[in-house]
Short mmCIF file of C-alpha atoms in Angstrom, two decimals:
data_model
loop_
_atom_site.label_atom_id
_atom_site.label_comp_id
_atom_site.label_asym_id
_atom_site.label_seq_id
_atom_site.Cartn_x
_atom_site.Cartn_y
_atom_site.Cartn_z
CA MET Y 1 36.16 -4.86 38.43
CA LYS Y 2 36.57 -8.61 38.94
CA GLU Y 3 33.28 -8.70 40.85
CA GLU Y 4 31.55 -6.90 37.98
CA LYS Y 5 32.93 -9.48 35.53
CA VAL Y 6 31.59 -12.35 37.66
CA LYS Y 7 28.19 -10.70 37.75
CA ARG Y 8 28.17 -10.42 33.98
CA LEU Y 9 29.08 -14.10 33.59
CA GLU Y 10 26.34 -15.09 36.01
CA ARG Y 11 23.95 -12.99 33.97
CA LEU Y 12 25.02 -14.86 30.82
CA LEU Y 13 24.07 -18.14 32.47
CA GLU Y 14 20.67 -16.71 33.31
CA ILE Y 15 20.36 -15.46 29.74
CA SER Y 16 20.97 -18.95 28.38
CA LEU Y 17 17.92 -20.13 30.31
CA GLU Y 18 15.87 -17.10 29.22
CA LEU Y 19 16.60 -17.71 25.54
CA SER Y 20 15.67 -21.36 25.76
CA SER Y 21 12.36 -20.52 27.45
CA THR Y 22 10.56 -19.36 24.29
CA LEU Y 23 10.15 -20.66 20.75
CA HIS Y 24 8.09 -17.69 19.57
CA LEU Y 25 10.41 -15.93 17.13
CA GLN Y 26 9.38 -12.30 17.65
CA ASP Y 27 9.36 -12.64 21.45
CA LEU Y 28 12.80 -14.21 21.24
CA LEU Y 29 14.24 -11.45 19.02
CA SER Y 30 12.86 -8.77 21.32
CA LYS Y 31 14.39 -10.50 24.32
CA ILE Y 32 17.81 -10.73 22.63
CA VAL Y 33 18.06 -7.01 21.77
CA HIS Y 34 17.05 -5.96 25.28
CA LEU Y 35 19.62 -8.34 26.77
CA ALA Y 36 22.29 -6.95 24.42
CA THR Y 37 21.77 -3.36 25.61
CA GLU Y 38 21.76 -4.54 29.23
CA LEU Y 39 25.00 -6.50 28.95
CA THR Y 40 26.93 -3.81 27.09
CA ASN Y 41 25.40 -0.76 28.81
CA THR Y 42 24.44 0.85 25.50
CA GLU Y 43 21.66 3.12 24.28
CA ALA Y 44 20.24 0.78 21.65
CA SER Y 45 20.68 -2.50 19.84
CA SER Y 46 19.31 -4.30 16.82
CA ILE Y 47 19.18 -7.64 15.07
CA LEU Y 48 19.49 -7.83 11.30
CA LEU Y 49 18.80 -11.16 9.62
CA LEU Y 50 20.21 -12.07 6.24
CA ASP Y 51 17.99 -12.86 3.27
CA HIS Y 52 20.27 -15.32 1.48
CA LYS Y 53 18.37 -15.01 -1.82
CA THR Y 54 18.61 -11.23 -2.14
CA LYS Y 55 21.90 -10.96 -0.22
CA THR Y 56 20.33 -8.18 1.84
CA LEU Y 57 20.00 -7.61 5.59
CA TYR Y 58 16.69 -6.62 7.20
CA PHE Y 59 16.02 -5.35 10.71
CA GLU Y 60 13.91 -7.80 12.69
CA ALA Y 61 14.12 -6.32 16.21
CA ALA Y 62 15.54 -3.23 17.87
CA THR Y 63 15.57 -1.09 20.98
CA GLY Y 64 15.79 2.67 20.99
CA VAL Y 65 13.49 3.11 17.98
CA ARG Y 66 10.06 1.88 16.87
CA VAL Y 67 10.61 -1.53 15.26
CA ASP Y 68 8.03 -0.88 12.53
CA SER Y 69 10.00 2.22 11.50
CA ILE Y 70 13.03 0.14 10.47
CA GLN Y 71 11.78 -3.38 9.70
CA LYS Y 72 11.34 -2.77 5.98
CA ILE Y 73 14.62 -0.90 5.49
CA PRO Y 74 16.95 -3.04 3.34
CA VAL Y 75 20.60 -2.86 4.39
CA PRO Y 76 22.98 -3.89 1.59
CA LEU Y 77 26.01 -6.05 2.23
CA GLU Y 78 28.12 -3.59 0.26
CA GLY Y 79 28.40 -0.14 1.82
CA SER Y 80 27.21 -0.92 5.35
CA ILE Y 81 28.91 -1.80 8.62
CA ALA Y 82 26.54 -4.73 9.19
CA GLY Y 83 27.30 -5.98 5.67
CA ARG Y 84 31.02 -5.81 6.36
CA ILE Y 85 30.52 -7.90 9.53
CA VAL Y 86 28.67 -10.54 7.49
CA GLN Y 87 31.28 -10.57 4.72
CA GLU Y 88 34.26 -10.75 7.09
CA GLY Y 89 32.53 -13.03 9.60
CA ARG Y 90 34.05 -11.35 12.64
CA PRO Y 91 33.23 -8.68 15.28
CA LEU Y 92 33.74 -5.04 14.39
CA ILE Y 93 34.03 -1.90 16.51
CA VAL Y 94 33.51 1.53 14.95
CA GLU Y 95 34.05 4.22 17.57
CA ASP Y 96 33.06 7.10 15.30
CA VAL Y 97 30.68 6.15 12.50
CA ARG Y 98 31.18 9.53 10.78
CA THR Y 99 34.69 8.45 9.84
CA ASP Y 100 33.66 5.07 8.43
CA PRO Y 101 32.82 4.98 4.71
CA ASN Y 102 30.66 1.89 5.30
CA PHE Y 103 28.28 3.65 7.69
CA TYR Y 104 24.76 3.33 6.22
CA GLY Y 105 23.25 6.66 7.30
CA VAL Y 106 19.87 5.99 5.68
CA VAL Y 107 18.67 4.26 8.87
CA ASP Y 108 19.48 7.25 11.09
CA THR Y 109 17.74 9.59 8.65
CA LEU Y 110 14.55 7.53 8.65
CA THR Y 111 14.45 6.82 12.40
CA HIS Y 112 15.79 10.16 13.72
CA PHE Y 113 18.22 8.18 15.90
CA GLN Y 114 21.80 9.43 16.10
CA THR Y 115 24.38 6.67 15.91
CA ARG Y 116 27.81 7.61 17.22
CA SER Y 117 29.52 4.23 17.73
CA ILE Y 118 28.78 0.62 16.86
CA LEU Y 119 29.86 -2.79 18.06
CA GLY Y 120 28.57 -5.60 15.89
CA VAL Y 121 29.08 -9.38 15.87
CA PRO Y 122 27.91 -12.01 13.39
CA LEU Y 123 25.11 -14.43 14.25
CA LYS Y 124 26.41 -17.87 13.26
CA VAL Y 125 24.82 -21.32 13.14
CA LYS Y 126 27.19 -24.14 12.17
CA ASN Y 127 29.57 -21.72 10.42
CA THR Y 128 26.69 -20.17 8.47
CA ILE Y 129 26.08 -16.48 9.14
CA ILE Y 130 22.36 -15.76 9.51
CA GLY Y 131 22.62 -12.12 10.54
CA VAL Y 132 24.20 -9.51 12.78
CA LEU Y 133 23.71 -8.39 16.37
CA GLU Y 134 24.63 -4.73 16.91
CA VAL Y 135 24.82 -2.44 19.95
CA LEU Y 136 24.99 1.34 19.57
CA ASN Y 137 26.43 4.21 21.60
CA LYS Y 138 28.09 3.12 24.83
CA LYS Y 139 26.48 5.08 27.68
CA GLY Y 140 28.66 7.77 29.24
CA GLY Y 141 30.58 8.15 26.00
CA GLU Y 142 33.01 5.34 26.91
CA PRO Y 143 34.66 3.33 24.12
CA PHE Y 144 33.81 -0.32 23.51
CA ASP Y 145 36.40 -2.74 24.93
CA GLU Y 146 37.33 -6.39 24.51
CA GLU Y 147 35.05 -7.37 27.40
CA ASP Y 148 32.08 -5.92 25.48
CA VAL Y 149 33.12 -7.91 22.42
CA LYS Y 150 33.39 -11.18 24.38
CA LEU Y 151 30.02 -10.72 26.08
CA LEU Y 152 28.26 -9.86 22.83
CA GLU Y 153 29.88 -12.82 21.05
CA ILE Y 154 28.68 -15.19 23.77
CA LEU Y 155 25.18 -13.73 23.58
CA ALA Y 156 25.24 -13.90 19.77
CA ALA Y 157 26.24 -17.57 19.82
CA GLN Y 158 23.37 -18.45 22.13
CA ALA Y 159 20.98 -16.18 20.25
CA ALA Y 160 21.78 -17.63 16.81
CA VAL Y 161 20.98 -21.18 17.94
CA ALA Y 162 17.80 -20.02 19.67
CA ILE Y 163 16.68 -18.11 16.54
CA GLU Y 164 17.28 -21.13 14.32
CA ASN Y 165 15.40 -23.41 16.73
CA ALA Y 166 12.47 -20.96 16.83
CA ARG Y 167 12.40 -20.80 13.04
CA LEU Y 168 12.39 -24.59 12.75
CA PHE Y 169 9.71 -24.94 15.41
CA GLN Y 170 7.57 -22.31 13.70
CA GLN Y 171 7.96 -24.09 10.37
CA CYS Y 172 7.23 -27.56 11.78
CA ASP Y 173 4.23 -26.32 13.75
CA PHE Y 174 2.88 -24.58 10.67
CA ILE Y 175 3.41 -27.63 8.43
CA SER Y 176 1.65 -29.83 10.99
CA ASP Y 177 -1.36 -27.50 10.90
CA LEU Y 178 -1.31 -27.43 7.11
CA VAL Y 179 -1.22 -31.24 6.79
CA HIS Y 180 -4.18 -31.46 9.14
CA GLU Y 181 -6.14 -28.96 7.02
CA LEU Y 182 -5.21 -30.71 3.74
CA ARG Y 183 -6.65 -34.03 4.89
CA THR Y 184 -10.31 -33.01 4.55
CA PRO Y 185 -10.34 -32.00 0.85
CA LEU Y 186 -7.91 -34.80 -0.03
CA THR Y 187 -10.08 -37.41 1.68
CA SER Y 188 -13.11 -36.11 -0.18
CA ILE Y 189 -11.33 -36.15 -3.56
CA ILE Y 190 -9.95 -39.65 -3.02
CA GLY Y 191 -13.32 -40.94 -1.81
CA TYR Y 192 -15.36 -39.60 -4.72
CA THR Y 193 -12.85 -40.63 -7.39
CA LYS Y 194 -12.79 -44.17 -5.94
CA LEU Y 195 -16.60 -44.34 -6.10
CA MET Y 196 -16.48 -43.24 -9.73
CA LEU Y 197 -13.81 -45.82 -10.57
CA ASP Y 198 -15.51 -48.70 -8.76
CA HIS Y 199 -19.13 -48.14 -9.83
CA GLU Y 200 -21.15 -47.40 -12.94
CA LEU Y 201 -22.97 -44.20 -12.10
CA GLU Y 202 -25.92 -42.38 -13.58
CA PRO Y 203 -24.89 -39.24 -15.52
CA ALA Y 204 -26.56 -36.95 -12.96
CA THR Y 205 -24.78 -38.69 -10.06
CA LYS Y 206 -21.47 -38.63 -11.91
CA ARG Y 207 -21.84 -34.90 -12.56
CA ARG Y 208 -22.64 -34.27 -8.88
CA PHE Y 209 -19.51 -36.22 -7.85
CA LEU Y 210 -17.36 -34.31 -10.36
CA GLU Y 211 -18.68 -30.99 -9.06
CA THR Y 212 -17.72 -32.05 -5.53
CA ILE Y 213 -14.25 -33.12 -6.66
CA HIS Y 214 -13.75 -29.81 -8.50
CA ARG Y 215 -14.92 -27.82 -5.47
CA GLU Y 216 -12.58 -29.68 -3.10
CA ALA Y 217 -9.64 -29.44 -5.54
CA THR Y 218 -10.21 -25.67 -5.81
CA ARG Y 219 -10.32 -25.45 -2.03
CA LEU Y 220 -7.08 -27.45 -1.84
CA SER Y 221 -5.38 -25.13 -4.34
CA GLY Y 222 -6.52 -22.05 -2.42
CA LEU Y 223 -5.28 -23.51 0.86
CA ILE Y 224 -1.82 -24.21 -0.58
CA ASN Y 225 -1.56 -20.73 -2.13
CA ASP Y 226 -2.62 -19.08 1.13
CA PHE Y 227 -0.12 -21.20 3.02
CA LEU Y 228 2.72 -20.18 0.72
CA ASP Y 229 1.75 -16.50 0.96
CA LEU Y 230 1.68 -16.63 4.75
CA VAL Y 231 5.05 -18.41 4.93
CA ARG Y 232 6.59 -15.70 2.73
CA LEU Y 233 5.06 -12.94 4.84
CA GLU Y 234 6.11 -14.47 8.16
CA SER Y 235 9.63 -15.18 6.96
CA GLY Y 236 10.06 -11.59 5.79
CA ARG Y 237 10.72 -12.64 2.19
CA VAL Y 238 7.78 -10.51 1.02
CA ARG Y 239 8.74 -6.85 0.96
CA ILE Y 240 6.06 -4.21 1.04
CA THR Y 241 6.47 -1.68 -1.77
CA LYS Y 242 4.59 1.49 -0.89
CA LYS Y 243 3.23 3.81 -3.56
CA PRO Y 244 0.45 6.43 -3.45
CA VAL Y 245 -2.89 4.58 -3.54
CA GLN Y 246 -6.22 6.32 -4.15
CA ILE Y 247 -8.15 4.69 -1.33
CA ARG Y 248 -11.67 5.60 -2.56
CA GLN Y 249 -10.97 4.07 -5.96
CA LEU Y 250 -9.51 0.92 -4.41
CA LEU Y 251 -12.45 0.46 -2.03
CA GLU Y 252 -15.02 0.98 -4.78
CA GLU Y 253 -13.20 -1.58 -6.92
CA CYS Y 254 -13.19 -4.13 -4.06
CA ILE Y 255 -16.88 -3.53 -3.35
CA ALA Y 256 -17.70 -4.06 -7.04
CA ILE Y 257 -15.81 -7.37 -6.97
CA MET Y 258 -17.70 -8.58 -3.88
CA ARG Y 259 -21.18 -7.29 -4.78
CA PRO Y 260 -22.17 -10.44 -6.76
CA GLN Y 261 -21.69 -12.46 -3.55
CA ALA Y 262 -23.89 -10.06 -1.58
CA GLU Y 263 -26.76 -9.50 -4.03
CA PRO Y 264 -28.32 -13.03 -4.00
CA ARG Y 265 -28.82 -12.63 -0.21
CA LYS Y 266 -29.94 -8.98 -0.55
CA ILE Y 267 -27.01 -7.76 1.54
CA LYS Y 268 -26.28 -4.04 1.02
CA ILE Y 269 -22.74 -2.64 0.97
CA LYS Y 270 -22.27 0.98 2.05
CA LEU Y 271 -19.11 3.08 1.72
CA SER Y 272 -18.46 6.06 4.01
CA ILE Y 273 -15.34 8.06 3.17
CA PRO Y 274 -14.33 11.72 3.62
CA PRO Y 275 -14.36 13.85 0.45
CA GLY Y 276 -11.10 14.53 -1.32
CA PRO Y 277 -8.41 12.47 -3.07
CA SER Y 278 -7.36 10.54 0.07
CA TYR Y 279 -4.12 9.08 -1.22
CA ILE Y 280 -2.30 6.77 1.18
CA PRO Y 281 1.15 5.13 0.92
CA ALA Y 282 0.61 1.37 0.58
CA ASP Y 283 1.32 -1.77 -1.40
CA GLU Y 284 -1.86 -1.69 -3.51
CA ASP Y 285 -2.09 -5.39 -4.38
CA ARG Y 286 -1.59 -6.49 -0.79
CA LEU Y 287 -3.93 -3.84 0.60
CA ARG Y 288 -6.55 -5.02 -1.90
CA ARG Y 289 -6.17 -8.52 -0.50
CA VAL Y 290 -6.83 -7.31 3.07
CA ILE Y 291 -9.96 -5.41 2.03
CA LEU Y 292 -11.33 -8.28 -0.08
CA ASN Y 293 -10.80 -10.71 2.79
CA LEU Y 294 -12.65 -8.50 5.27
CA LEU Y 295 -15.49 -7.86 2.80
CA SER Y 296 -15.78 -11.56 2.00
CA ASN Y 297 -16.06 -12.44 5.70
CA ALA Y 298 -18.55 -9.64 6.32
CA ILE Y 299 -20.81 -11.04 3.60
CA LYS Y 300 -20.23 -14.70 4.45
CA PHE Y 301 -21.12 -14.32 8.14
CA ASN Y 302 -23.92 -11.80 7.64
CA ARG Y 303 -27.66 -12.41 7.79
CA ASP Y 304 -29.84 -12.24 4.69
CA GLU Y 305 -30.89 -8.63 3.90
CA GLY Y 306 -28.11 -7.45 6.19
CA LEU Y 307 -25.70 -4.54 5.83
CA VAL Y 308 -21.93 -4.29 5.29
CA GLU Y 309 -20.48 -0.84 5.98
CA VAL Y 310 -16.97 0.20 4.95
CA LYS Y 311 -15.81 3.34 6.73
CA VAL Y 312 -12.64 5.42 6.25
CA GLU Y 313 -11.46 7.94 8.84
CA LEU Y 314 -8.34 10.09 8.84
CA GLU Y 315 -6.88 10.46 12.33
CA GLY Y 316 -3.67 12.42 12.72
CA LYS Y 317 -0.86 10.52 11.02
CA GLU Y 318 -2.85 7.40 10.18
CA VAL Y 319 -5.89 6.27 8.20
CA ARG Y 320 -8.42 3.98 9.88
CA ILE Y 321 -10.46 1.59 7.71
CA SER Y 322 -13.26 -0.51 9.21
CA VAL Y 323 -15.57 -3.16 7.78
CA SER Y 324 -18.74 -3.79 9.79
CA ASP Y 325 -21.48 -6.36 9.33
CA THR Y 326 -24.87 -7.11 10.89
CA GLY Y 327 -24.24 -10.83 11.14
CA ILE Y 328 -23.98 -13.47 13.81
CA GLY Y 329 -20.99 -11.93 15.57
CA ILE Y 330 -18.11 -13.62 17.38
CA LEU Y 331 -18.20 -15.11 20.85
CA PRO Y 332 -16.06 -13.26 23.44
CA GLU Y 333 -13.95 -16.37 24.10
CA GLU Y 334 -13.12 -16.62 20.39
CA LEU Y 335 -11.92 -13.03 19.93
CA PRO Y 336 -8.31 -13.55 21.20
CA TYR Y 337 -7.73 -16.31 18.62
CA ILE Y 338 -9.48 -14.87 15.57
CA PHE Y 339 -6.24 -13.88 13.77
CA GLU Y 340 -4.44 -17.18 14.48
CA LYS Y 341 -3.57 -19.54 11.65
CA PHE Y 342 -6.26 -22.13 10.87
CA TYR Y 343 -8.43 -20.98 13.76
CA ARG Y 344 -12.09 -21.73 13.21
CA GLY Y 345 -14.83 -20.36 15.43
CA ARG Y 346 -18.29 -21.85 15.71
CA ALA Y 347 -19.52 -19.89 12.66
CA GLU Y 348 -16.66 -20.98 10.42
CA GLU Y 349 -17.39 -24.67 10.89
CA GLU Y 350 -20.31 -24.32 8.51
CA VAL Y 351 -18.58 -22.32 5.76
CA SER Y 352 -15.66 -22.99 3.44
CA GLY Y 353 -12.33 -21.22 3.65
CA SER Y 354 -8.65 -21.82 4.27
CA GLY Y 355 -8.63 -20.46 7.82
CA LEU Y 356 -5.63 -18.31 6.82
CA GLY Y 357 -7.28 -15.17 5.45
CA LEU Y 358 -7.25 -13.15 8.66
CA SER Y 359 -3.71 -14.30 9.50
CA ILE Y 360 -2.55 -13.08 6.10
CA ALA Y 361 -4.44 -9.79 6.54
CA LYS Y 362 -2.76 -9.26 9.92
CA GLN Y 363 0.70 -9.92 8.48
CA ILE Y 364 0.10 -7.48 5.60
CA VAL Y 365 -1.24 -4.71 7.85
CA GLU Y 366 1.63 -5.09 10.32
CA ALA Y 367 4.16 -5.15 7.47
CA HIS Y 368 2.80 -1.70 6.56
CA GLY Y 369 3.40 -0.52 10.13
CA GLY Y 370 -0.30 -0.66 11.02
CA ARG Y 371 -2.58 -2.50 13.45
CA ILE Y 372 -5.69 -4.66 13.01
CA TRP Y 373 -8.32 -5.69 15.54
CA VAL Y 374 -11.93 -6.82 15.86
CA GLU Y 375 -14.89 -5.80 18.01
CA SER Y 376 -18.01 -7.94 18.07
CA THR Y 377 -21.34 -8.48 19.79
CA PRO Y 378 -22.86 -11.96 19.31
CA GLY Y 379 -26.10 -11.73 17.39
CA GLN Y 380 -25.48 -8.14 16.29
CA GLY Y 381 -22.38 -8.28 14.11
CA SER Y 382 -18.65 -7.59 13.98
CA THR Y 383 -16.36 -4.71 13.04
CA PHE Y 384 -12.84 -5.37 11.77
CA THR Y 385 -10.65 -2.28 11.83
CA PHE Y 386 -7.11 -1.67 10.64
CA THR Y 387 -4.85 1.36 10.53
CA LEU Y 388 -2.10 2.39 8.14
CA PRO Y 389 0.47 5.16 8.72
CA LEU Y 390 0.22 8.18 6.46
CA GLU Y 391 3.92 9.08 6.44
CA GLY Y 392 5.00 9.76 2.90
CA SER Y 393 1.47 10.33 1.64
CA PRO Y 394 1.07 13.06 -0.98
CA GLY Y 395 -2.21 14.13 0.61
#
């Protein structure tokens, strides 16, 4: 037994190094939950982080279930075991959840996972609780003991600091990118206003300068709004509210909005969709944003007299929506980075945009539990495809 304890302590030292090896938040969270199940010899574990504004916990990582099946489930502070851990600020063991009035059974119902016992500890940073680390169902049916509590507390202490560092790094890295992107329109605005202040200009020249200033100010406003939206999505503060959406109607509406951009260049937009009502469960406003972004790019990077095709396919328990163009395409070496924040390929250097549209689209699709990807052949065009789960759809 003593030898086993030494091995566990040695493993904790290794874990400290593992947690400090990454500043990517999702990778870090995944690593923590897997380490928690390993250390406590349990069937599953999860991390819930606290939204201090709404006073609600949200799952951010888990083992034993699909993460996307629980990420958008709000767990209240009142009436849940995790909430009790946050409120009391101390570890809690519940050996039989069926006897605990605070057990929040909604999660088990939605994930089809059967929770029998729970050990949870608070995640604390400088006496501030940021969430909860839980492990579920000790293997072999054994009860949790004090050694399990100590190990999980040590892991939670290391994990909380690592999570906070990753959040800060993510924020600083993002802000650095944003400042870099803001410089171009700001420099243009400052330069043209200075010329107007320092020189008497002909009315036609003055108008041209004002048009440039207005265009760059609009670009600046769009960049800031996109930045704020992406920050909210990445931080989990935006919650996807799914309702039945008539996908044909939404697509036709989006195509009508984008048609004026396509018509001057004689670009045709074609919609292919199976007959029937085709309702899907989605956040309509955010889904509209994804579709408009993909349509806008398909038109922007297309050739004159080209074609944009929007296709909808129902496959098992998901709907697949693709937007194809006959444009310049994307180089193979650019494909892995196309959804990264502020990434600009060779084609984007000649067109305006925030560089955040595809990042936002990816966040929205993944928040729905779907996937998004791109296939492209240089000189022939690109196809962006995303999927959405159909669970809960009325048909």
